[in-house]
Amino acid sequence: MSAIVLDGLHKHYGPVHALKGVSLAVEEGEFFGLLGPNGAGKSTLINILAGLTRRDTGRALVLGHDVAREYRVTRRLLGVVPQELVFDPFFSVREVLRIQAGYFGLGRENDAWIDELLEALKLTDKAQANLRTLSGGMKRRVMIAQALVHKPRVVVLDEPTAGVDVELRQSLWDFIRRLHREGHTIVLTTHYLEEAEALCGRIAILNQGELVALDEKQALLAHGIGRSRRLCVTTRAPVVALPEALKPRLRRQEGNRLEFELVRETDSAVAVLDALRSHGAEVVDFATEAADLEDVFVELTRRRPS
Ligand SMILES: Nc1ncnc2c1ncn2[C@@H]1O[C@H](COP(=O)(O)OP(=O)(O)OP(=O)(O)O)[C@@H](O)[C@H]1O
Ligand SMILES: [Mg+2]
């Protein structure tokens, strides 16, 4: 059975069409990545799954249960770490986790698991601290613990490592990997390409409310993620006519600033500069940089058949 099924999901916020008919399925046991630029609709999708936002049309199922019609069931099956920090400042970390467990009818028998969560998320020495006294990164860790307190079969994390320092990010990854090994289905959204690369099996890319790619990580990487780089060239005067050979590589042109996208294995920056020079353009400055996720989104959106 699929852990998650989304079928033709639409969502408007007033005039904003945040989800334009998204369909996908995540199988049980997958480690699934959901990527996309700001405003792509990732959180909207996750909030619909979590029952925090209502869809307009379409279906969202968790392990075969409809999130709107069978909310009580899906809430138990699902653990969602939302992107926004929401917390009750009057309780201690341990109290918050016990209260949360209580919602699911779990009592003291769950304390050992709470201890384990505290340990794994490096919160043990903060267990008695009030939430309002914690730093942002610590609050995020508490929210992660909260989402996991009932050992949900499907775990959905909306940018869990935003604002979390490098060391903790690493231990968080280890912990999420462990949950995955133990059979939990994991869905992760992140802005860090290396994070998706390190953790996920399949990756979906959302852009402006539409699914623009869904594939095995290796296939996406082979498609160019992380394999292209940018060459930014400044010329003394604006280049009017570009050499024919360079046209397919041009990504952007603003006055005398040209931006090329080069494929690492086959294109040479020197060849581009030479071609410009022999075409009469006087290069005054240039720089190369690695392609980032933003480039990948641009590339995929451009490539998408319409
Ligand atoms: N509560 C809301 N009211 C109105 N518009 C909203 C609301 N929530 C989201 N939107 C809009 O819906 C679109 C999708 O937003 P969403 O938060 O789902 O994007 P995202 O992919 O999670 O982005 P980010 O990477 O910044 O977290 C955006 O245009 C956003 O402005
Ligand atoms: Mg978001």
mmCIF file of N, CA and C in Angstrom, residues 41 130 202 210 227 238 241 251 272 300-301:
data_model
loop_
_atom_site.group_PDB
_atom_site.id
_atom_site.type_symbol
_atom_site.label_atom_id
_atom_site.label_comp_id
_atom_site.label_asym_id
_atom_site.label_seq_id
_atom_site.Cartn_x
_atom_site.Cartn_y
_atom_site.Cartn_z
ATOM 1 N N GLY A 41 4.839 25.630 -3.204
ATOM 2 C CA GLY A 41 3.648 24.918 -2.740
ATOM 3 C C GLY A 41 3.957 23.726 -1.847
ATOM 4 N N ASN A 130 11.719 25.475 30.228
ATOM 5 C CA ASN A 130 10.516 25.982 29.577
ATOM 6 C C ASN A 130 10.816 26.316 28.123
ATOM 7 N N ARG A 202 13.928 8.802 -3.888
ATOM 8 C CA ARG A 202 13.293 9.539 -4.983
ATOM 9 C C ARG A 202 13.097 10.989 -4.571
ATOM 10 N N GLU A 210 3.172 23.162 -9.468
ATOM 11 C CA GLU A 210 3.136 22.004 -10.364
ATOM 12 C C GLU A 210 4.340 21.103 -10.143
ATOM 13 N N ARG A 227 25.801 19.333 -11.951
ATOM 14 C CA ARG A 227 26.851 19.073 -12.928
ATOM 15 C C ARG A 227 27.115 20.255 -13.849
ATOM 16 N N PRO A 238 27.980 46.486 -24.491
ATOM 17 C CA PRO A 238 26.994 45.410 -24.639
ATOM 18 C C PRO A 238 27.236 44.592 -25.906
ATOM 19 N N ALA A 241 25.471 40.956 -31.115
ATOM 20 C CA ALA A 241 25.288 39.646 -31.752
ATOM 21 C C ALA A 241 26.225 38.640 -31.104
ATOM 22 N N ARG A 251 22.242 32.025 -20.610
ATOM 23 C CA ARG A 251 21.154 31.888 -19.663
ATOM 24 C C ARG A 251 20.482 33.240 -19.445
ATOM 25 N N VAL A 272 34.635 29.684 -24.228
ATOM 26 C CA VAL A 272 33.586 30.706 -24.301
ATOM 27 C C VAL A 272 34.213 32.094 -24.382
ATOM 28 N N LEU A 300 14.827 22.758 -15.027
ATOM 29 C CA LEU A 300 13.729 21.796 -15.125
ATOM 30 C C LEU A 300 12.453 22.457 -15.618
ATOM 31 N N THR A 301 12.221 23.679 -15.179
ATOM 32 C CA THR A 301 11.012 24.371 -15.594
ATOM 33 C C THR A 301 11.081 24.665 -17.087
#
